Amino acid sequence: MAPFFRFQKQIFLSIYFFLSVCSFISSQSSGRLQKVIAKMNSLKSVRAKININGTLTGTLSYKRPYNLHIKFSDGRIISANKNFLWVYSPGRMIAGKQDLRGGTGGIGGLLSGYESVTEAGNTIKLRSTTRTYEEIIVVVTPDNYLRSLRMKRQGSSTYSTINLSIIGKNIGLPSNLFNFHPPSSAQIVENPLNQKE
């Protein structure tokens, strides 16, 4: 997989983990996590400022159940609905188009199977010796909204970090925001995330 799309895949999966984590581990949860699950599930839409690994910033819009749009400060766009995921770089004039129809497992599959889920204050930790990410650390606000996510892959000593600052909840987000169309001059790469790394 080209380095550009490998990086975008990491960002995309990390953000979907971040937005979906509480919806898929409820069978293992108790106490604080149940409150976070209820709070996040009550949101129909979210707009937030996002920061990835302390360097990449942007604005995220999310509308349940499948709609995501992120515009980064460098002009890159990640946009998804239930049919397609687009990853666009204006600097490279490349647009990756990933078919999401007929997918199996999804984020629920990626987050299931964690042997340990612990809570301490505003922090929830998921740990596993068999999953792609051996540790996922979710930090929530005092009023039980998601604030940050740190993920460490098996065998790695470094974390990927996403910080989220919610600026709008249950707001009207137009459907066309999530139906991205790249410029006609862009090179389109079909299903880049299916390529082997």
PDB file of N, CA and C in Angstrom, residues 34-129:
ATOM      1  N   GLN A  34     -20.855   2.920  31.055  1.00  0.00           N
ATOM      2  CA  GLN A  34     -22.277   2.893  30.695  1.00  0.00           C
ATOM      3  C   GLN A  34     -22.817   4.310  30.500  1.00  0.00           C
ATOM      4  N   LYS A  35     -22.373   5.232  31.339  1.00  0.00           N
ATOM      5  CA  LYS A  35     -22.822   6.620  31.210  1.00  0.00           C
ATOM      6  C   LYS A  35     -22.307   7.245  29.916  1.00  0.00           C
ATOM      7  N   VAL A  36     -21.057   6.936  29.580  1.00  0.00           N
ATOM      8  CA  VAL A  36     -20.476   7.464  28.348  1.00  0.00           C
ATOM      9  C   VAL A  36     -21.207   6.896  27.134  1.00  0.00           C
ATOM     10  N   ILE A  37     -21.500   5.593  27.190  1.00  0.00           N
ATOM     11  CA  ILE A  37     -22.225   4.952  26.088  1.00  0.00           C
ATOM     12  C   ILE A  37     -23.571   5.642  25.873  1.00  0.00           C
ATOM     13  N   ALA A  38     -24.312   5.847  26.961  1.00  0.00           N
ATOM     14  CA  ALA A  38     -25.625   6.480  26.859  1.00  0.00           C
ATOM     15  C   ALA A  38     -25.514   7.896  26.309  1.00  0.00           C
ATOM     16  N   LYS A  39     -24.517   8.636  26.760  1.00  0.00           N
ATOM     17  CA  LYS A  39     -24.354  10.024  26.318  1.00  0.00           C
ATOM     18  C   LYS A  39     -24.004  10.095  24.831  1.00  0.00           C
ATOM     19  N   MET A  40     -23.054   9.263  24.413  1.00  0.00           N
ATOM     20  CA  MET A  40     -22.637   9.306  23.012  1.00  0.00           C
ATOM     21  C   MET A  40     -23.726   8.764  22.094  1.00  0.00           C
ATOM     22  N   ASN A  41     -24.453   7.748  22.545  1.00  0.00           N
ATOM     23  CA  ASN A  41     -25.539   7.199  21.722  1.00  0.00           C
ATOM     24  C   ASN A  41     -26.701   8.173  21.579  1.00  0.00           C
ATOM     25  N   SER A  42     -26.791   9.147  22.476  1.00  0.00           N
ATOM     26  CA  SER A  42     -27.882  10.131  22.393  1.00  0.00           C
ATOM     27  C   SER A  42     -27.607  11.185  21.318  1.00  0.00           C
ATOM     28  N   LEU A  43     -26.365  11.256  20.843  1.00  0.00           N
ATOM     29  CA  LEU A  43     -26.011  12.265  19.841  1.00  0.00           C
ATOM     30  C   LEU A  43     -26.387  11.805  18.447  1.00  0.00           C
ATOM     31  N   LYS A  44     -27.096  12.649  17.730  1.00  0.00           N
ATOM     32  CA  LYS A  44     -27.418  12.356  16.332  1.00  0.00           C
ATOM     33  C   LYS A  44     -26.360  12.917  15.404  1.00  0.00           C
ATOM     34  N   SER A  45     -25.703  13.974  15.837  1.00  0.00           N
ATOM     35  CA  SER A  45     -24.641  14.568  15.028  1.00  0.00           C
ATOM     36  C   SER A  45     -23.665  15.300  15.938  1.00  0.00           C
ATOM     37  N   VAL A  46     -22.437  15.455  15.437  1.00  0.00           N
ATOM     38  CA  VAL A  46     -21.376  16.114  16.197  1.00  0.00           C
ATOM     39  C   VAL A  46     -20.502  16.911  15.234  1.00  0.00           C
ATOM     40  N   ARG A  47     -20.112  18.100  15.659  1.00  0.00           N
ATOM     41  CA  ARG A  47     -19.049  18.836  14.973  1.00  0.00           C
ATOM     42  C   ARG A  47     -17.982  19.120  16.022  1.00  0.00           C
ATOM     43  N   ALA A  48     -16.710  18.904  15.626  1.00  0.00           N
ATOM     44  CA  ALA A  48     -15.636  19.034  16.599  1.00  0.00           C
ATOM     45  C   ALA A  48     -14.343  19.457  15.924  1.00  0.00           C
ATOM     46  N   LYS A  49     -13.477  20.062  16.717  1.00  0.00           N
ATOM     47  CA  LYS A  49     -12.096  20.300  16.309  1.00  0.00           C
ATOM     48  C   LYS A  49     -11.327  19.030  16.654  1.00  0.00           C
ATOM     49  N   ILE A  50     -10.444  18.620  15.747  1.00  0.00           N
ATOM     50  CA  ILE A  50      -9.705  17.383  15.940  1.00  0.00           C
ATOM     51  C   ILE A  50      -8.212  17.648  15.808  1.00  0.00           C
ATOM     52  N   ASN A  51      -7.437  16.953  16.629  1.00  0.00           N
ATOM     53  CA  ASN A  51      -5.985  17.047  16.579  1.00  0.00           C
ATOM     54  C   ASN A  51      -5.429  15.632  16.637  1.00  0.00           C
ATOM     55  N   ILE A  52      -4.573  15.289  15.674  1.00  0.00           N
ATOM     56  CA  ILE A  52      -4.010  13.952  15.600  1.00  0.00           C
ATOM     57  C   ILE A  52      -2.510  14.028  15.840  1.00  0.00           C
ATOM     58  N   ASN A  53      -2.077  13.300  16.854  1.00  0.00           N
ATOM     59  CA  ASN A  53      -0.655  13.215  17.219  1.00  0.00           C
ATOM     60  C   ASN A  53      -0.005  14.580  17.438  1.00  0.00           C
ATOM     61  N   GLY A  54      -0.816  15.555  17.840  1.00  0.00           N
ATOM     62  CA  GLY A  54      -0.276  16.863  18.181  1.00  0.00           C
ATOM     63  C   GLY A  54       0.149  17.719  17.006  1.00  0.00           C
ATOM     64  N   THR A  55      -0.050  17.230  15.772  1.00  0.00           N
ATOM     65  CA  THR A  55       0.438  17.985  14.618  1.00  0.00           C
ATOM     66  C   THR A  55      -0.621  18.251  13.561  1.00  0.00           C
ATOM     67  N   LEU A  56      -1.504  17.306  13.315  1.00  0.00           N
ATOM     68  CA  LEU A  56      -2.496  17.435  12.253  1.00  0.00           C
ATOM     69  C   LEU A  56      -3.819  17.885  12.857  1.00  0.00           C
ATOM     70  N   THR A  57      -4.338  19.015  12.383  1.00  0.00           N
ATOM     71  CA  THR A  57      -5.575  19.564  12.937  1.00  0.00           C
ATOM     72  C   THR A  57      -6.636  19.688  11.852  1.00  0.00           C
ATOM     73  N   GLY A  58      -7.889  19.759  12.279  1.00  0.00           N
ATOM     74  CA  GLY A  58      -8.966  19.912  11.322  1.00  0.00           C
ATOM     75  C   GLY A  58     -10.311  20.014  12.001  1.00  0.00           C
ATOM     76  N   THR A  59     -11.352  20.019  11.167  1.00  0.00           N
ATOM     77  CA  THR A  59     -12.734  20.060  11.651  1.00  0.00           C
ATOM     78  C   THR A  59     -13.438  18.791  11.231  1.00  0.00           C
ATOM     79  N   LEU A  60     -14.050  18.137  12.188  1.00  0.00           N
ATOM     80  CA  LEU A  60     -14.747  16.872  11.977  1.00  0.00           C
ATOM     81  C   LEU A  60     -16.244  17.078  12.083  1.00  0.00           C
ATOM     82  N   SER A  61     -16.981  16.482  11.159  1.00  0.00           N
ATOM     83  CA  SER A  61     -18.445  16.450  11.221  1.00  0.00           C
ATOM     84  C   SER A  61     -18.873  14.997  11.147  1.00  0.00           C
ATOM     85  N   TYR A  62     -19.759  14.583  12.041  1.00  0.00           N
ATOM     86  CA  TYR A  62     -20.219  13.198  12.093  1.00  0.00           C
ATOM     87  C   TYR A  62     -21.731  13.178  12.281  1.00  0.00           C
ATOM     88  N   LYS A  63     -22.387  12.380  11.455  1.00  0.00           N
ATOM     89  CA  LYS A  63     -23.842  12.248  11.536  1.00  0.00           C
ATOM     90  C   LYS A  63     -24.185  10.770  11.514  1.00  0.00           C
ATOM     91  N   ARG A  64     -24.899  10.312  12.524  1.00  0.00           N
ATOM     92  CA  ARG A  64     -25.253   8.904  12.595  1.00  0.00           C
ATOM     93  C   ARG A  64     -26.151   8.520  11.442  1.00  0.00           C
ATOM     94  N   PRO A  65     -25.999   7.275  10.931  1.00  0.00           N
ATOM     95  CA  PRO A  65     -25.117   6.247  11.483  1.00  0.00           C
ATOM     96  C   PRO A  65     -23.783   6.101  10.762  1.00  0.00           C
ATOM     97  N   TYR A  66     -23.625   6.575   9.537  1.00  0.00           N
ATOM     98  CA  TYR A  66     -22.422   6.228   8.778  1.00  0.00           C
ATOM     99  C   TYR A  66     -21.674   7.417   8.192  1.00  0.00           C
ATOM    100  N   ASN A  67     -22.061   8.618   8.513  1.00  0.00           N
ATOM    101  CA  ASN A  67     -21.551   9.782   7.796  1.00  0.00           C
ATOM    102  C   ASN A  67     -20.428  10.493   8.541  1.00  0.00           C
ATOM    103  N   LEU A  68     -19.312  10.671   7.852  1.00  0.00           N
ATOM    104  CA  LEU A  68     -18.140  11.315   8.427  1.00  0.00           C
ATOM    105  C   LEU A  68     -17.523  12.241   7.395  1.00  0.00           C
ATOM    106  N   HIS A  69     -17.108  13.435   7.833  1.00  0.00           N
ATOM    107  CA  HIS A  69     -16.387  14.374   6.962  1.00  0.00           C
ATOM    108  C   HIS A  69     -15.354  15.093   7.811  1.00  0.00           C
ATOM    109  N   ILE A  70     -14.106  15.049   7.367  1.00  0.00           N
ATOM    110  CA  ILE A  70     -13.039  15.757   8.057  1.00  0.00           C
ATOM    111  C   ILE A  70     -12.286  16.591   7.039  1.00  0.00           C
ATOM    112  N   LYS A  71     -12.133  17.867   7.324  1.00  0.00           N
ATOM    113  CA  LYS A  71     -11.279  18.736   6.508  1.00  0.00           C
ATOM    114  C   LYS A  71     -10.111  19.173   7.372  1.00  0.00           C
ATOM    115  N   PHE A  72      -8.908  18.768   6.935  1.00  0.00           N
ATOM    116  CA  PHE A  72      -7.714  19.085   7.688  1.00  0.00           C
ATOM    117  C   PHE A  72      -7.175  20.447   7.280  1.00  0.00           C
ATOM    118  N   SER A  73      -6.338  21.016   8.148  1.00  0.00           N
ATOM    119  CA  SER A  73      -5.793  22.353   7.907  1.00  0.00           C
ATOM    120  C   SER A  73      -4.911  22.408   6.663  1.00  0.00           C
ATOM    121  N   ASP A  74      -4.374  21.265   6.229  1.00  0.00           N
ATOM    122  CA  ASP A  74      -3.545  21.260   5.020  1.00  0.00           C
ATOM    123  C   ASP A  74      -4.367  21.006   3.750  1.00  0.00           C
ATOM    124  N   GLY A  75      -5.696  20.970   3.887  1.00  0.00           N
ATOM    125  CA  GLY A  75      -6.575  20.811   2.738  1.00  0.00           C
ATOM    126  C   GLY A  75      -7.027  19.389   2.462  1.00  0.00           C
ATOM    127  N   ARG A  76      -6.406  18.397   3.108  1.00  0.00           N
ATOM    128  CA  ARG A  76      -6.829  17.014   2.898  1.00  0.00           C
ATOM    129  C   ARG A  76      -8.251  16.804   3.421  1.00  0.00           C
ATOM    130  N   ILE A  77      -8.946  15.875   2.781  1.00  0.00           N
ATOM    131  CA  ILE A  77     -10.329  15.574   3.162  1.00  0.00           C
ATOM    132  C   ILE A  77     -10.496  14.070   3.295  1.00  0.00           C
ATOM    133  N   ILE A  78     -11.178  13.663   4.357  1.00  0.00           N
ATOM    134  CA  ILE A  78     -11.662  12.288   4.497  1.00  0.00           C
ATOM    135  C   ILE A  78     -13.175  12.394   4.617  1.00  0.00           C
ATOM    136  N   SER A  79     -13.891  11.700   3.740  1.00  0.00           N
ATOM    137  CA  SER A  79     -15.347  11.786   3.731  1.00  0.00           C
ATOM    138  C   SER A  79     -15.935  10.399   3.530  1.00  0.00           C
ATOM    139  N   ALA A  80     -16.946  10.060   4.309  1.00  0.00           N
ATOM    140  CA  ALA A  80     -17.532   8.724   4.213  1.00  0.00           C
ATOM    141  C   ALA A  80     -19.031   8.774   4.436  1.00  0.00           C
ATOM    142  N   ASN A  81     -19.730   7.906   3.718  1.00  0.00           N
ATOM    143  CA  ASN A  81     -21.131   7.609   3.991  1.00  0.00           C
ATOM    144  C   ASN A  81     -21.269   6.087   3.980  1.00  0.00           C
ATOM    145  N   LYS A  82     -22.469   5.561   3.935  1.00  0.00           N
ATOM    146  CA  LYS A  82     -22.618   4.104   4.024  1.00  0.00           C
ATOM    147  C   LYS A  82     -22.119   3.385   2.778  1.00  0.00           C
ATOM    148  N   ASN A  83     -21.855   4.119   1.708  1.00  0.00           N
ATOM    149  CA  ASN A  83     -21.427   3.493   0.459  1.00  0.00           C
ATOM    150  C   ASN A  83     -19.933   3.618   0.169  1.00  0.00           C
ATOM    151  N   PHE A  84     -19.382   4.809   0.374  1.00  0.00           N
ATOM    152  CA  PHE A  84     -18.001   5.045  -0.034  1.00  0.00           C
ATOM    153  C   PHE A  84     -17.241   5.861   0.997  1.00  0.00           C
ATOM    154  N   LEU A  85     -15.951   5.595   1.042  1.00  0.00           N
ATOM    155  CA  LEU A  85     -14.999   6.415   1.778  1.00  0.00           C
ATOM    156  C   LEU A  85     -14.087   7.084   0.751  1.00  0.00           C
ATOM    157  N   TRP A  86     -13.956   8.406   0.858  1.00  0.00           N
ATOM    158  CA  TRP A  86     -13.043   9.161  -0.002  1.00  0.00           C
ATOM    159  C   TRP A  86     -11.902   9.696   0.847  1.00  0.00           C
ATOM    160  N   VAL A  87     -10.688   9.586   0.324  1.00  0.00           N
ATOM    161  CA  VAL A  87      -9.504  10.183   0.922  1.00  0.00           C
ATOM    162  C   VAL A  87      -8.882  11.052  -0.159  1.00  0.00           C
ATOM    163  N   TYR A  88      -8.856  12.359   0.057  1.00  0.00           N
ATOM    164  CA  TYR A  88      -8.426  13.281  -0.999  1.00  0.00           C
ATOM    165  C   TYR A  88      -7.283  14.167  -0.518  1.00  0.00           C
ATOM    166  N   SER A  89      -6.266  14.274  -1.353  1.00  0.00           N
ATOM    167  CA  SER A  89      -5.132  15.160  -1.091  1.00  0.00           C
ATOM    168  C   SER A  89      -5.018  16.173  -2.227  1.00  0.00           C
ATOM    169  N   PRO A  90      -5.330  17.451  -1.964  1.00  0.00           N
ATOM    170  CA  PRO A  90      -5.216  18.452  -3.031  1.00  0.00           C
ATOM    171  C   PRO A  90      -3.769  18.694  -3.452  1.00  0.00           C
ATOM    172  N   GLY A  91      -2.829  18.509  -2.527  1.00  0.00           N
ATOM    173  CA  GLY A  91      -1.425  18.710  -2.861  1.00  0.00           C
ATOM    174  C   GLY A  91      -0.918  17.679  -3.858  1.00  0.00           C
ATOM    175  N   ARG A  92      -1.433  16.467  -3.767  1.00  0.00           N
ATOM    176  CA  ARG A  92      -1.024  15.392  -4.681  1.00  0.00           C
ATOM    177  C   ARG A  92      -2.016  15.185  -5.813  1.00  0.00           C
ATOM    178  N   MET A  93      -3.185  15.809  -5.690  1.00  0.00           N
ATOM    179  CA  MET A  93      -4.278  15.627  -6.662  1.00  0.00           C
ATOM    180  C   MET A  93      -4.614  14.143  -6.823  1.00  0.00           C
ATOM    181  N   ILE A  94      -4.669  13.434  -5.692  1.00  0.00           N
ATOM    182  CA  ILE A  94      -5.028  12.020  -5.654  1.00  0.00           C
ATOM    183  C   ILE A  94      -6.263  11.868  -4.785  1.00  0.00           C
ATOM    184  N   ALA A  95      -7.213  11.060  -5.251  1.00  0.00           N
ATOM    185  CA  ALA A  95      -8.408  10.740  -4.470  1.00  0.00           C
ATOM    186  C   ALA A  95      -8.563   9.233  -4.414  1.00  0.00           C
ATOM    187  N   GLY A  96      -8.535   8.680  -3.214  1.00  0.00           N
ATOM    188  CA  GLY A  96      -8.793   7.259  -3.025  1.00  0.00           C
ATOM    189  C   GLY A  96     -10.274   7.059  -2.791  1.00  0.00           C
ATOM    190  N   LYS A  97     -10.867   6.109  -3.515  1.00  0.00           N
ATOM    191  CA  LYS A  97     -12.297   5.811  -3.376  1.00  0.00           C
ATOM    192  C   LYS A  97     -12.443   4.366  -2.896  1.00  0.00           C
ATOM    193  N   GLN A  98     -12.884   4.209  -1.654  1.00  0.00           N
ATOM    194  CA  GLN A  98     -13.014   2.892  -1.044  1.00  0.00           C
ATOM    195  C   GLN A  98     -14.489   2.504  -0.972  1.00  0.00           C
ATOM    196  N   ASP A  99     -14.820   1.349  -1.533  1.00  0.00           N
ATOM    197  CA  ASP A  99     -16.192   0.842  -1.480  1.00  0.00           C
ATOM    198  C   ASP A  99     -16.451   0.264  -0.097  1.00  0.00           C
ATOM    199  N   LEU A 100     -17.438   0.793   0.614  1.00  0.00           N
ATOM    200  CA  LEU A 100     -17.776   0.322   1.949  1.00  0.00           C
ATOM    201  C   LEU A 100     -18.981  -0.607   1.957  1.00  0.00           C
ATOM    202  N   ARG A 101     -19.614  -0.799   0.796  1.00  0.00           N
ATOM    203  CA  ARG A 101     -20.814  -1.638   0.746  1.00  0.00           C
ATOM    204  C   ARG A 101     -20.434  -3.106   0.898  1.00  0.00           C
ATOM    205  N   GLY A 102     -21.239  -3.817   1.663  1.00  0.00           N
ATOM    206  CA  GLY A 102     -21.002  -5.244   1.830  1.00  0.00           C
ATOM    207  C   GLY A 102     -19.875  -5.574   2.778  1.00  0.00           C
ATOM    208  N   GLY A 103     -19.381  -4.569   3.512  1.00  0.00           N
ATOM    209  CA  GLY A 103     -18.311  -4.838   4.467  1.00  0.00           C
ATOM    210  C   GLY A 103     -18.826  -5.665   5.629  1.00  0.00           C
ATOM    211  N   THR A 104     -17.928  -6.402   6.245  1.00  0.00           N
ATOM    212  CA  THR A 104     -18.307  -7.212   7.398  1.00  0.00           C
ATOM    213  C   THR A 104     -17.436  -6.846   8.581  1.00  0.00           C
ATOM    214  N   GLY A 105     -17.958  -7.076   9.754  1.00  0.00           N
ATOM    215  CA  GLY A 105     -17.184  -6.833  10.971  1.00  0.00           C
ATOM    216  C   GLY A 105     -17.246  -5.390  11.406  1.00  0.00           C
ATOM    217  N   GLY A 106     -16.766  -4.510  10.552  1.00  0.00           N
ATOM    218  CA  GLY A 106     -16.785  -3.090  10.849  1.00  0.00           C
ATOM    219  C   GLY A 106     -16.030  -2.763  12.117  1.00  0.00           C
ATOM    220  N   ILE A 107     -16.384  -1.625  12.698  1.00  0.00           N
ATOM    221  CA  ILE A 107     -15.695  -1.175  13.887  1.00  0.00           C
ATOM    222  C   ILE A 107     -16.009  -2.072  15.071  1.00  0.00           C
ATOM    223  N   GLY A 108     -17.241  -2.612  15.100  1.00  0.00           N
ATOM    224  CA  GLY A 108     -17.581  -3.540  16.175  1.00  0.00           C
ATOM    225  C   GLY A 108     -16.648  -4.725  16.194  1.00  0.00           C
ATOM    226  N   GLY A 109     -16.357  -5.260  15.010  1.00  0.00           N
ATOM    227  CA  GLY A 109     -15.434  -6.375  14.911  1.00  0.00           C
ATOM    228  C   GLY A 109     -14.034  -6.007  15.354  1.00  0.00           C
ATOM    229  N   LEU A 110     -13.620  -4.781  15.021  1.00  0.00           N
ATOM    230  CA  LEU A 110     -12.280  -4.339  15.384  1.00  0.00           C
ATOM    231  C   LEU A 110     -12.138  -4.131  16.891  1.00  0.00           C
ATOM    232  N   LEU A 111     -13.230  -3.742  17.542  1.00  0.00           N
ATOM    233  CA  LEU A 111     -13.152  -3.439  18.970  1.00  0.00           C
ATOM    234  C   LEU A 111     -13.567  -4.586  19.879  1.00  0.00           C
ATOM    235  N   SER A 112     -14.142  -5.625  19.317  1.00  0.00           N
ATOM    236  CA  SER A 112     -14.577  -6.728  20.170  1.00  0.00           C
ATOM    237  C   SER A 112     -13.386  -7.589  20.559  1.00  0.00           C
ATOM    238  N   GLY A 113     -13.564  -8.375  21.614  1.00  0.00           N
ATOM    239  CA  GLY A 113     -12.543  -9.327  22.006  1.00  0.00           C
ATOM    240  C   GLY A 113     -11.481  -8.794  22.942  1.00  0.00           C
ATOM    241  N   TYR A 114     -11.686  -7.623  23.505  1.00  0.00           N
ATOM    242  CA  TYR A 114     -10.721  -7.118  24.480  1.00  0.00           C
ATOM    243  C   TYR A 114     -10.921  -7.825  25.813  1.00  0.00           C
ATOM    244  N   GLU A 115      -9.828  -8.428  26.293  1.00  0.00           N
ATOM    245  CA  GLU A 115      -9.931  -9.231  27.515  1.00  0.00           C
ATOM    246  C   GLU A 115     -10.072  -8.389  28.774  1.00  0.00           C
ATOM    247  N   SER A 116      -9.628  -7.141  28.698  1.00  0.00           N
ATOM    248  CA  SER A 116      -9.633  -6.295  29.891  1.00  0.00           C
ATOM    249  C   SER A 116     -10.199  -4.922  29.564  1.00  0.00           C
ATOM    250  N   VAL A 117     -11.213  -4.512  30.318  1.00  0.00           N
ATOM    251  CA  VAL A 117     -11.771  -3.167  30.225  1.00  0.00           C
ATOM    252  C   VAL A 117     -11.808  -2.624  31.651  1.00  0.00           C
ATOM    253  N   THR A 118     -11.011  -1.587  31.912  1.00  0.00           N
ATOM    254  CA  THR A 118     -10.956  -1.025  33.260  1.00  0.00           C
ATOM    255  C   THR A 118     -11.260   0.460  33.213  1.00  0.00           C
ATOM    256  N   GLU A 119     -11.777   0.967  34.327  1.00  0.00           N
ATOM    257  CA  GLU A 119     -12.122   2.373  34.451  1.00  0.00           C
ATOM    258  C   GLU A 119     -11.414   2.973  35.647  1.00  0.00           C
ATOM    259  N   ALA A 120     -10.902   4.181  35.493  1.00  0.00           N
ATOM    260  CA  ALA A 120     -10.312   4.925  36.601  1.00  0.00           C
ATOM    261  C   ALA A 120     -10.561   6.401  36.345  1.00  0.00           C
ATOM    262  N   GLY A 121     -11.471   6.981  37.108  1.00  0.00           N
ATOM    263  CA  GLY A 121     -11.798   8.389  36.912  1.00  0.00           C
ATOM    264  C   GLY A 121     -12.362   8.637  35.527  1.00  0.00           C
ATOM    265  N   ASN A 122     -11.704   9.520  34.773  1.00  0.00           N
ATOM    266  CA  ASN A 122     -12.156   9.858  33.423  1.00  0.00           C
ATOM    267  C   ASN A 122     -11.489   9.009  32.344  1.00  0.00           C
ATOM    268  N   THR A 123     -10.807   7.934  32.724  1.00  0.00           N
ATOM    269  CA  THR A 123     -10.054   7.108  31.781  1.00  0.00           C
ATOM    270  C   THR A 123     -10.600   5.689  31.728  1.00  0.00           C
ATOM    271  N   ILE A 124     -10.756   5.183  30.512  1.00  0.00           N
ATOM    272  CA  ILE A 124     -11.208   3.810  30.278  1.00  0.00           C
ATOM    273  C   ILE A 124     -10.148   3.127  29.426  1.00  0.00           C
ATOM    274  N   LYS A 125      -9.647   1.977  29.877  1.00  0.00           N
ATOM    275  CA  LYS A 125      -8.588   1.273  29.157  1.00  0.00           C
ATOM    276  C   LYS A 125      -9.086  -0.075  28.664  1.00  0.00           C
ATOM    277  N   LEU A 126      -8.819  -0.372  27.393  1.00  0.00           N
ATOM    278  CA  LEU A 126      -9.088  -1.679  26.806  1.00  0.00           C
ATOM    279  C   LEU A 126      -7.736  -2.316  26.502  1.00  0.00           C
ATOM    280  N   ARG A 127      -7.559  -3.564  26.918  1.00  0.00           N
ATOM    281  CA  ARG A 127      -6.294  -4.255  26.660  1.00  0.00           C
ATOM    282  C   ARG A 127      -6.562  -5.636  26.100  1.00  0.00           C
ATOM    283  N   SER A 128      -5.667  -6.061  25.200  1.00  0.00           N
ATOM    284  CA  SER A 128      -5.773  -7.384  24.596  1.00  0.00           C
ATOM    285  C   SER A 128      -4.399  -7.857  24.154  1.00  0.00           C
ATOM    286  N   THR A 129      -4.178  -9.156  24.211  1.00  0.00           N
ATOM    287  CA  THR A 129      -2.931  -9.738  23.706  1.00  0.00           C
ATOM    288  C   THR A 129      -3.108 -10.274  22.292  1.00  0.00           C
TER     289      THR A 129
END
